CSV table of C-alpha atoms and ligand atoms in Angstrom, one decimal:
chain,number,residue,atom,x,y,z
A,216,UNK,CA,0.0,0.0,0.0
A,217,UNK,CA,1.4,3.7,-0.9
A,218,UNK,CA,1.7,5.7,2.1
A,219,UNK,CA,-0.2,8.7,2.3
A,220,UNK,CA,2.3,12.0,1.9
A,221,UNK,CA,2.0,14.2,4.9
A,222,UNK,CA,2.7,17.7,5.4
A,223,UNK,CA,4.2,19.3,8.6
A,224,UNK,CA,3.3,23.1,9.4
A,225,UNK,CA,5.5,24.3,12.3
A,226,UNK,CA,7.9,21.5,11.7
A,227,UNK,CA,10.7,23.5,13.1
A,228,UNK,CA,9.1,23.9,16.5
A,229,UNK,CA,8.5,21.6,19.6
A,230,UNK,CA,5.2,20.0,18.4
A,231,UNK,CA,6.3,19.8,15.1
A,232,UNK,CA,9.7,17.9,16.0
A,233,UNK,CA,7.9,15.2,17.1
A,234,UNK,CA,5.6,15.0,14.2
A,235,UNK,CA,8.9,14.2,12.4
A,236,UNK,CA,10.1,11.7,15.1
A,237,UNK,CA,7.5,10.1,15.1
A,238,UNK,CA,6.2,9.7,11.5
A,239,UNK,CA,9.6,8.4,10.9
A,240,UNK,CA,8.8,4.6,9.5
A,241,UNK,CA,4.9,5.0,10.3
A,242,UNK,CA,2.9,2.3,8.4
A,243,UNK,CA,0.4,4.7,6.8
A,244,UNK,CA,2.2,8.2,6.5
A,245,UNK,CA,5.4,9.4,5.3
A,246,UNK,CA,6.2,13.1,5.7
A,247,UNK,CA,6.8,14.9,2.2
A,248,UNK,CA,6.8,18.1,3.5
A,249,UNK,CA,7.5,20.4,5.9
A,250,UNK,CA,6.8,24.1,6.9
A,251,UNK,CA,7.3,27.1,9.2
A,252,UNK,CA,7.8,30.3,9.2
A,253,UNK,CA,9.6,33.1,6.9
A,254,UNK,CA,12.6,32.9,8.8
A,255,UNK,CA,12.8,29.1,8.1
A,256,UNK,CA,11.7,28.9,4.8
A,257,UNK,CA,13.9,28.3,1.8
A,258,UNK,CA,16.5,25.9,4.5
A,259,UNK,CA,16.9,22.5,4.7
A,260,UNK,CA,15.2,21.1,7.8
A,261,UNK,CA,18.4,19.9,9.0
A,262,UNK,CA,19.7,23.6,8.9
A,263,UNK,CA,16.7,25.1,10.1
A,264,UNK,CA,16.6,23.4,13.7
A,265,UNK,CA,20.1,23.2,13.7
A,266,UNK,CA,21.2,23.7,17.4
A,267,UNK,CA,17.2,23.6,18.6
A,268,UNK,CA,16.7,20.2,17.3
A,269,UNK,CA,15.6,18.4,21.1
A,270,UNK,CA,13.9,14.8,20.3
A,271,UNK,CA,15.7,11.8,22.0
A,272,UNK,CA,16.7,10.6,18.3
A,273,UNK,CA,18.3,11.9,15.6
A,274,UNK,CA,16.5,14.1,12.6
A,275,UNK,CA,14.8,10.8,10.6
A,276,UNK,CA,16.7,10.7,7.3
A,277,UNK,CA,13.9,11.0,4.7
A,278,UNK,CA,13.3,14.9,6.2
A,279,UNK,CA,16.8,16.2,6.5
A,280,UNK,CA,16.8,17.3,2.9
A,281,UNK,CA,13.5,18.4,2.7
A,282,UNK,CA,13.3,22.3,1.8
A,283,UNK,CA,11.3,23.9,4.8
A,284,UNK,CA,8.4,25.7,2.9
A,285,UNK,CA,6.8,29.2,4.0
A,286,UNK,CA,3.7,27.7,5.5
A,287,UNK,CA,1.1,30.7,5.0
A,288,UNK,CA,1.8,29.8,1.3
A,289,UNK,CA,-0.4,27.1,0.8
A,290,UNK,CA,-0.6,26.5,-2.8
A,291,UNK,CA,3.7,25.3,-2.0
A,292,UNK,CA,1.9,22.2,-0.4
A,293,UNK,CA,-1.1,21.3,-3.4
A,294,UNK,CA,0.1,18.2,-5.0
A,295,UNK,CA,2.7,17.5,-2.7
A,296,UNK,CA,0.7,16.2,0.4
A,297,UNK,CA,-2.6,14.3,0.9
A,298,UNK,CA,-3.2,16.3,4.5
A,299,UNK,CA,-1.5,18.3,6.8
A,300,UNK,CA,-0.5,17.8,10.4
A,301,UNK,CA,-0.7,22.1,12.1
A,302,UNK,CA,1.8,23.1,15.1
A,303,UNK,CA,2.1,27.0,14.3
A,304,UNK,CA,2.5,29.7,17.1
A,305,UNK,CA,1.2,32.1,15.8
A,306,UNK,CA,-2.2,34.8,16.0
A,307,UNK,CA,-4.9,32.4,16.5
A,308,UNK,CA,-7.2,34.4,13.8
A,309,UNK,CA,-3.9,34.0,11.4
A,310,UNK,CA,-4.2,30.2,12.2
A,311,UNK,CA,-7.9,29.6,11.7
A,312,UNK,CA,-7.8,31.5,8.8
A,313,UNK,CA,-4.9,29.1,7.2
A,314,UNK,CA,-6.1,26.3,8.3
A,315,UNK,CA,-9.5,27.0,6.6
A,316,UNK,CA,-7.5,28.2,3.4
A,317,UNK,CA,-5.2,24.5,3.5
A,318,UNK,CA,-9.1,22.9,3.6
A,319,UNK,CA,-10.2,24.6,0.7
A,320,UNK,CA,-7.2,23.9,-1.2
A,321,UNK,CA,-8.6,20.0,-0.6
A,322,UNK,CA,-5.6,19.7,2.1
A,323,UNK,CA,-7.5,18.2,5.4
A,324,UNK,CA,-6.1,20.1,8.5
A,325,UNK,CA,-5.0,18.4,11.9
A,326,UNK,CA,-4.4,21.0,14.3
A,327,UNK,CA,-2.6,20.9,17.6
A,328,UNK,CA,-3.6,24.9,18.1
A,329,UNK,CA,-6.3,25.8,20.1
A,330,UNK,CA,-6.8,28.3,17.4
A,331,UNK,CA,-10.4,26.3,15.8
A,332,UNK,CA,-11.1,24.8,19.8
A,333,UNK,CA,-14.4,26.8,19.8
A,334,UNK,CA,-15.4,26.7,16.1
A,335,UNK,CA,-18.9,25.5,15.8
A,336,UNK,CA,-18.6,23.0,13.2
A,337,UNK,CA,-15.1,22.0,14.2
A,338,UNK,CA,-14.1,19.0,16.1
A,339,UNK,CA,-12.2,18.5,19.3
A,340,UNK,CA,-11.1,14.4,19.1
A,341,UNK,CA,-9.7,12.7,22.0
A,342,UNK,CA,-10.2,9.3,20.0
A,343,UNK,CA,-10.4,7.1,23.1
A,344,UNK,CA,-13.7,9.3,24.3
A,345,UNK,CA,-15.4,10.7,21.1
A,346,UNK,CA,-14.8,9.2,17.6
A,347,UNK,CA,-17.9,10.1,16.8
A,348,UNK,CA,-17.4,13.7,16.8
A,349,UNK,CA,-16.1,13.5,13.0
A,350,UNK,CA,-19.5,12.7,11.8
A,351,UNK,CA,-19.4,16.3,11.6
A,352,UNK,CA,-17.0,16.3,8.8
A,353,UNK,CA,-19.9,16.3,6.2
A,354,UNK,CA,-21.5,18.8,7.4
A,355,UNK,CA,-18.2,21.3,8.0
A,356,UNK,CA,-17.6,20.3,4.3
A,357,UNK,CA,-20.7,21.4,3.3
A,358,UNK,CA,-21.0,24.6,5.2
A,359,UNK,CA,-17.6,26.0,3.6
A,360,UNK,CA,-18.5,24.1,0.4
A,361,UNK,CA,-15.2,22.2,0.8
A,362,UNK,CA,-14.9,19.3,-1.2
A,363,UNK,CA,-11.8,17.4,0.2
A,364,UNK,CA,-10.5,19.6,2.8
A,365,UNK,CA,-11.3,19.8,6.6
A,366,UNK,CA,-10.8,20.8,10.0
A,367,UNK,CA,-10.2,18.5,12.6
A,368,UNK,CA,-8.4,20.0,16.5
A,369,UNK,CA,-7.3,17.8,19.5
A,370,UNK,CA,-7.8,19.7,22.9
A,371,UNK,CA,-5.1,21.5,24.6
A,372,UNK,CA,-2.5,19.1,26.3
A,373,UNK,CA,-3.2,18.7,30.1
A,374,UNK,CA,-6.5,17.0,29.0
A,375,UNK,CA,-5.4,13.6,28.4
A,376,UNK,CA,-3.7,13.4,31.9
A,377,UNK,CA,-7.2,13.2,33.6
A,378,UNK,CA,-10.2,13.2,31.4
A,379,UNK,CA,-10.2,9.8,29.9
A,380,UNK,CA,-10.3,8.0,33.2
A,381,UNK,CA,-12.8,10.7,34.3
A,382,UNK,CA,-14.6,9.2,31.1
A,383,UNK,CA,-13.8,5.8,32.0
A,384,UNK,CA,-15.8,6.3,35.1
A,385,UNK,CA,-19.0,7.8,32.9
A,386,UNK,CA,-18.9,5.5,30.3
A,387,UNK,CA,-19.2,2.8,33.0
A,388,UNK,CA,-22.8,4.2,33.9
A,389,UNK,CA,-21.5,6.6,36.9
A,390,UNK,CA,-22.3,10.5,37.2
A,391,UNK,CA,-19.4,13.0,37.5
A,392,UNK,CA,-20.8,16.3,38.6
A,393,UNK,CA,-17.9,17.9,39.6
A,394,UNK,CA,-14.0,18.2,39.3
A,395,UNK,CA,-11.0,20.0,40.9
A,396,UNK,CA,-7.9,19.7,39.2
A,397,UNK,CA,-4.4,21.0,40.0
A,398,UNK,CA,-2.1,20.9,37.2
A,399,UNK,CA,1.7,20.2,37.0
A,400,UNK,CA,2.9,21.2,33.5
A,401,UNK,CA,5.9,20.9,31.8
A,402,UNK,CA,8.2,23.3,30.2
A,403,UNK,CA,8.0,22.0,27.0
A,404,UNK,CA,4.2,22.7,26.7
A,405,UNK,CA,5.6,26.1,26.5
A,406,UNK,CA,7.4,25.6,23.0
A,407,UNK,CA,11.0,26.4,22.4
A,408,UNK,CA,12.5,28.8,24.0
A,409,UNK,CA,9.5,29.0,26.2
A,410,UNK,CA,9.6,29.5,29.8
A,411,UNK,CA,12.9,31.4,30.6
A,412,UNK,CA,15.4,29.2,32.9
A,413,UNK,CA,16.1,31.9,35.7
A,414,UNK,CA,12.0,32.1,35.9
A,415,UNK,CA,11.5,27.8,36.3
A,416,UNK,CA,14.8,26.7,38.0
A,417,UNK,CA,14.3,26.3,41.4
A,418,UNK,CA,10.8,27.6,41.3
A,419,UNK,CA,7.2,27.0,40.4
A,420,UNK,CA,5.1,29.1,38.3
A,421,UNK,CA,1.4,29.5,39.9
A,422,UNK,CA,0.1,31.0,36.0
A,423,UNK,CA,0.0,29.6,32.4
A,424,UNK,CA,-2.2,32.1,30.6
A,425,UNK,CA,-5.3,30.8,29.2
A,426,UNK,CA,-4.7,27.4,30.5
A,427,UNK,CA,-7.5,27.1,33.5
A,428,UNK,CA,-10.0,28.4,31.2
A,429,UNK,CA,-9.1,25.6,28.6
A,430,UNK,CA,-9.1,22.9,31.2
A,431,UNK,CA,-12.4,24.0,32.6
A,432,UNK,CA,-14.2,24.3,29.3
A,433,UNK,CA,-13.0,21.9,26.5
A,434,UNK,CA,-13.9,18.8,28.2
A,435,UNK,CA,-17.5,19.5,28.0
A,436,UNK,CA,-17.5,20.5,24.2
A,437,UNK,CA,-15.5,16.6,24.2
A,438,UNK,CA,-18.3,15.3,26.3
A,439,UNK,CA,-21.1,17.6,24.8
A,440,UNK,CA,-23.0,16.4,21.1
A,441,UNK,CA,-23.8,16.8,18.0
A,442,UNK,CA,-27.2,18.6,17.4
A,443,UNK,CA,-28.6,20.8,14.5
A,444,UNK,CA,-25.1,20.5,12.7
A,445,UNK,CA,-23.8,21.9,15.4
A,446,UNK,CA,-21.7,20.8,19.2
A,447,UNK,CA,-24.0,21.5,22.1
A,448,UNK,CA,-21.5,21.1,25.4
A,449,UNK,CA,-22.3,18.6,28.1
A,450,UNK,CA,-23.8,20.8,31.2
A,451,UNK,CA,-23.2,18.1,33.7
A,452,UNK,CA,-20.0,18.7,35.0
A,453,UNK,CA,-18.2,21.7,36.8
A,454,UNK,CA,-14.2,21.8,36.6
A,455,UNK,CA,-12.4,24.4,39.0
A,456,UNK,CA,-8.7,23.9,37.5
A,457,UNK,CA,-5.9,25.4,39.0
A,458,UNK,CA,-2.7,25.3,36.4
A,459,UNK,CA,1.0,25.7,37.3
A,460,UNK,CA,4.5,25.5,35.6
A,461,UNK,CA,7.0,23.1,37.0
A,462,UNK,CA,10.5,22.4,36.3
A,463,UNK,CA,10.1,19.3,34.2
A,464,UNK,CA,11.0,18.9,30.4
A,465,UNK,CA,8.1,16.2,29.3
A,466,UNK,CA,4.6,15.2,31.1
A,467,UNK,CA,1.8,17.2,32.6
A,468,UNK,CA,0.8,15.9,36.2
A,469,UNK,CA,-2.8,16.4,37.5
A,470,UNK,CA,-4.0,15.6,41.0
A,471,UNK,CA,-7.7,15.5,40.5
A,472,UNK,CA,-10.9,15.1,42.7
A,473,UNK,CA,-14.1,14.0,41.5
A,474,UNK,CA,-17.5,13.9,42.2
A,475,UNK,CA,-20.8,12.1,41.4
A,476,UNK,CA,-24.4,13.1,41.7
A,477,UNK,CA,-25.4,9.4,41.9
A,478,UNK,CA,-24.4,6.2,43.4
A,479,UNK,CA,-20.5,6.4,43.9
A,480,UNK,CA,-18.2,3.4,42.5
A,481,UNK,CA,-16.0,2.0,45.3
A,482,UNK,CA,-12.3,2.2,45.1
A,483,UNK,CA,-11.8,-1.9,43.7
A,484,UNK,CA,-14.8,-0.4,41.2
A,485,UNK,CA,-13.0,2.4,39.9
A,486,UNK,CA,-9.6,0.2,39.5
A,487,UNK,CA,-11.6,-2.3,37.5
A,488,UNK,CA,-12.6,0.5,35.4
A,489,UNK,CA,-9.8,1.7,34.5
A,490,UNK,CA,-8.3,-1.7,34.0
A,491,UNK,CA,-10.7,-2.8,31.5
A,492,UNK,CA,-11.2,0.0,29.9
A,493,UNK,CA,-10.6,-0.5,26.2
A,494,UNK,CA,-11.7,2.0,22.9
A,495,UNK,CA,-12.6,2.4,19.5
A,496,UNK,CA,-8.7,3.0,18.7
A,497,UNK,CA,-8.1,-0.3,20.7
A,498,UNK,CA,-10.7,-2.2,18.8
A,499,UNK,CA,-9.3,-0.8,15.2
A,500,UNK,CA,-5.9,-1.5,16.5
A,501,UNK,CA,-4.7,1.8,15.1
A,502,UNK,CA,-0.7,2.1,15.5
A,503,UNK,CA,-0.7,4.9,17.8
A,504,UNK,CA,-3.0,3.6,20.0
A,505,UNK,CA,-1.7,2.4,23.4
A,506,UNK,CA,-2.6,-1.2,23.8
A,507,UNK,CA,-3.4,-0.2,27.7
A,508,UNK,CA,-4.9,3.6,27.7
A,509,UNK,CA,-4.8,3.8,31.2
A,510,UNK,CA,-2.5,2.3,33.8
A,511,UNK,CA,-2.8,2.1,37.2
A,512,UNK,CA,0.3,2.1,39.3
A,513,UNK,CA,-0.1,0.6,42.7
A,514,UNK,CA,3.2,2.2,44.1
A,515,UNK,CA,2.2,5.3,46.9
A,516,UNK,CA,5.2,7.7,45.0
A,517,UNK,CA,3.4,6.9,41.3
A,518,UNK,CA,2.8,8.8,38.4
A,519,UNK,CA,6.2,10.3,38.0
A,520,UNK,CA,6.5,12.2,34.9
A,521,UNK,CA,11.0,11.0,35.1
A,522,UNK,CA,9.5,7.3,35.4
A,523,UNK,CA,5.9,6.8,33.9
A,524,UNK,CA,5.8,9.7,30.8
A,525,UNK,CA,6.8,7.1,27.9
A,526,UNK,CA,4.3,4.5,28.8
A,527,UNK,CA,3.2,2.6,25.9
A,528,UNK,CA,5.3,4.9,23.2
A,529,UNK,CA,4.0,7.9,25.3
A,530,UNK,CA,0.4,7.0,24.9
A,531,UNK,CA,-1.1,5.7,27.7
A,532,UNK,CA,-2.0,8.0,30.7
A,533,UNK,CA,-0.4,6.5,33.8
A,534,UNK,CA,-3.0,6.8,37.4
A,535,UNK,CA,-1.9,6.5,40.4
A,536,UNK,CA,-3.0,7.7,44.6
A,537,UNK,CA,-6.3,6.6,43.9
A,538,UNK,CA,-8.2,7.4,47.4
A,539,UNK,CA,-11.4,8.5,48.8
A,540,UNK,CA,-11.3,12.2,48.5
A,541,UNK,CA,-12.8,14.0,52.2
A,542,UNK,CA,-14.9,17.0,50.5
A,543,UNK,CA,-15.9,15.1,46.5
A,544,UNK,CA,-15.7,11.6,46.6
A,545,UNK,CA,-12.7,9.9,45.0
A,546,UNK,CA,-9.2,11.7,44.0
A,547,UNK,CA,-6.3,10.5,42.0
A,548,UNK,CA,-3.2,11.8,40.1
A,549,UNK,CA,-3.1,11.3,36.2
A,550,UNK,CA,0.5,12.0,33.9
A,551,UNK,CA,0.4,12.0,30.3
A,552,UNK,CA,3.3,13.0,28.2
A,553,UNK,CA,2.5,16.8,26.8
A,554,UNK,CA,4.3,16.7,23.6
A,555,UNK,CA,3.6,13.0,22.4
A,556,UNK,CA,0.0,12.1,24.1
A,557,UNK,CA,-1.0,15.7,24.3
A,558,UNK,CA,0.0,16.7,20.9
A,559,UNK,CA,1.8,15.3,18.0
A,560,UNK,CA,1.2,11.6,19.2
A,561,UNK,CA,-2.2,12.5,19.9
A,562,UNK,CA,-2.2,14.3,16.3
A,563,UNK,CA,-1.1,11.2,14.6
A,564,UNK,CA,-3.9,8.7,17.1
A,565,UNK,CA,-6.8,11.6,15.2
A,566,UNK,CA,-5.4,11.3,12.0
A,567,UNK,CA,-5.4,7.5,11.9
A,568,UNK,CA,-9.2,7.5,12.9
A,569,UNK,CA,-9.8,9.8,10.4
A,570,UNK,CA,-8.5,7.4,8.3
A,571,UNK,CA,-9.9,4.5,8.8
A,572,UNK,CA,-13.0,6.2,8.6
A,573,UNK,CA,-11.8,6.8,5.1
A,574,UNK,CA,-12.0,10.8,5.5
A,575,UNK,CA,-8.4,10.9,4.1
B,744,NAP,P1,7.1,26.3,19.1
B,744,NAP,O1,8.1,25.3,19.6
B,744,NAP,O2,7.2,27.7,19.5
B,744,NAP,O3,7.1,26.2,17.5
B,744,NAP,C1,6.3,27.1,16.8
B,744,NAP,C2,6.3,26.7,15.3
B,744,NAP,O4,5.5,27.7,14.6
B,744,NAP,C3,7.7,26.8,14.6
B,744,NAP,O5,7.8,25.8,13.6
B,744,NAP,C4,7.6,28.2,14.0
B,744,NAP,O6,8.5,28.3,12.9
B,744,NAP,C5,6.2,28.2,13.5
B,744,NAP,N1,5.8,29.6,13.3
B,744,NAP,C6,6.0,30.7,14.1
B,744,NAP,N2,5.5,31.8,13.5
B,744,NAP,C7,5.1,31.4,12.3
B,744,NAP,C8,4.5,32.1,11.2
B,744,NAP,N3,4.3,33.5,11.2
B,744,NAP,N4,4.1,31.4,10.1
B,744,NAP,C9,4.3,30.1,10.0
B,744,NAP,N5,4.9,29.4,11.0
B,744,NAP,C10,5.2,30.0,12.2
B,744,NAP,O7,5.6,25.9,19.6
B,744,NAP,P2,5.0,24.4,19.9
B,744,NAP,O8,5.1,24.2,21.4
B,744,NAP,O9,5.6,23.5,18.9
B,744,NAP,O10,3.5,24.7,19.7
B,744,NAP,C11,2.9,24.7,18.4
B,744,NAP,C12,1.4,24.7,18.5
B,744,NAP,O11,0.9,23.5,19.2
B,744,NAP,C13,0.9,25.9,19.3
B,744,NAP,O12,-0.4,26.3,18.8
B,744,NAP,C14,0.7,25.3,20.7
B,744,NAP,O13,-0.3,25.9,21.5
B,744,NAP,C15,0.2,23.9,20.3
B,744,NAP,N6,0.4,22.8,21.3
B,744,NAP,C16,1.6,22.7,22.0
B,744,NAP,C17,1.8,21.7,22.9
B,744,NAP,C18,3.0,21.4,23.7
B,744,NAP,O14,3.0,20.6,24.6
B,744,NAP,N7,4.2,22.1,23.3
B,744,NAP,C19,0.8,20.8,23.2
B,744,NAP,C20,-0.5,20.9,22.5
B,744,NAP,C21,-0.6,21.9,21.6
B,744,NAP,P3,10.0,28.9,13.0
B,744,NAP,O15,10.9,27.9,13.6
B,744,NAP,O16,10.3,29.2,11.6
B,744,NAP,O17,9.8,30.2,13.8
């Protein structure tokens, strides 16, 4: 089988690094091209990250020689990719505007930026808890009168280290009313520079702009449906989130408490749960899918974001301190590694559901 060609916008940057790492020897996707800004453009990839290149391997060789495009010159990637993978930082009306011009050009769009989050026919896949959120693909399609193209987001990257096992816990017939989360996030979540050394060494950051709002509000578009060709949120959970920087390069802690409105699942319950709990990327055996999504780690001192970050290629979201919580009902800690998980692995997991619902 040819391999579908794949375009990288912000390959350069942390996000779009690890597109490139880990596309490299992918069954269904080859990266033919790569893009980024002005400053980048007209280099060969291995020139433009030279000295900023930070994945654990080496730059894969099929991209070294690529030419790093301008990527707000979209008619450079019609002909030479069958969809595009987007990790831009830049203006987030700049960004839904290109991605919507990469969708009429027939180029699908998988974004990692928050940039289309809110867009109303737009949407926001955590594969494992709503697959069923592309049957709005026709409809976007036709609303834009884009025959090939579309938008498709993943949520920002703290998500994954707590709301599928919050899921886990619905999908299993139980009502979660409420959440407080306390988030641990990496540096890298910050891109490259990012967070400047003498502000995170030795310290802890109590802000992330924009962050609590995101972790309060995007799980219940995730949660919420399709009606009227359009997503109506779920209105049956509130999330009070509190985000802070930490000095770690990869993973995004959360030590969560949750409530119900119902009948409460014991302790062994919950573990159960989360043991069994298997998906539609588990059942289609996609290849980014983690065989395990979530893994419970008995040991008091577990997640660890050092220790428990790669788990199943980075996939899986590792739990651990599961315990009745005195003011909700149960609490827990959740790690999931930012840049893999929470964005270009997570990237990859949408775009191999997309295609094997044959929207590619
Ligand atoms: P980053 O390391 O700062 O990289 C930014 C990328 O955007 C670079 O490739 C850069 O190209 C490109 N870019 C900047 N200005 C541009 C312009 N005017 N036109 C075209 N390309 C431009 O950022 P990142 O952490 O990879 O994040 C990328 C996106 O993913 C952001 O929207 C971010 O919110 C989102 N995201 C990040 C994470 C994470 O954990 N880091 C997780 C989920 C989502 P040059 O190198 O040429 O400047």
């Amino acid at each position: 089988m040819a391999k579908l060609k794949v375009g990288v916008l912000g390959a350069t940057g942390m996000v779009g690094q690890n597109y490139v790492r880990l596309l490299e020897n992918h069954p269904w996707f080859e990266v033919s091209f790569v893009a980024a800004s002005e400053k980048s453009a007209g280099k060969k990839y291995a020139d433009s990250v030279a000295g900023r290149w930070h994945m654990p391997t080496g730059i894969p060789n099929a991209v070294q020689g690529l030419m790093v495009e301008d990527a707000n010159k979209v008619d450079k990637a019609v002909g030479r990719c069958d969809f595009v993978f987007s990790a831009m930082e830049m203006d987030k009306q700049v960004v839904r505007d290109l991605e919507n011009e990469y969708a009429a050009a027939g180029i699908p769009v998988l974004s990692n930026s928050s940039a289309h989050r809110w867009t109303e026919d737009v949407p926001m896949i955590i594969p494992e808890i709503n697959p069923q959120h592309l049957d709005i693909i026709p409809v976007q399609k036709k609303n834009h009168g884009w025959k090939k193209g579309f938008v498709v987001v993943k949520p920002n990257c703290s998500l994954q280290s707590y709301l599928t096992p919050v899921y886990a816990l619905i999908k299993a017939g139980y009502d979660v009313d409420r959440m407080i989360l306390t988030t641990l996030q990496a540096v890298s979540g910050a891109g490259y520079p990012g967070v400047a050394s003498l502000d995170i060494v030795d310290n802890i950051i109590p802000y992330i702009g924009g962050e609590e709002e995101k972790s309060e509000k995007e799980p219940l578009k995730i949660l919420g449906r399709i009606e009227g060709g359009k997503f109506v949120n779920s209105d049956s959970i509130r999330i009070s989130a509190h985000c802070n920087r930490v000095p770690v390069v990869d993973g995004h802690t959360a030590c969560v408490s949750v409530g119900f409105s119902g009948r409460k699942p014991a302790l062994e319950e919950v573990l159960r749960i989360w043991r069994e709990f298997r998906a539609l990327p588990q059942e289609l055996d996609l290849p980014s899918a983690p065989k395990q999504p979530i893994i419970y780690l008995p040991e008091a001192n577990r997640p660890q974001p050092r220790k428990d970050r790669d788990a199943d290629k980075a996939m899986a979201v590792s739990i651990g301190r599961l315990r009745q919580c005195n003011v909700f009902d149960i609490r827990f800690v959740g790690l999931s590694h930012n840049t893999v998980r929470g964005a270009a692995g997570g990237g990859i997991l949408n775009a191999e559901l997309a295609y094997k619902k044959k929207l590619l």
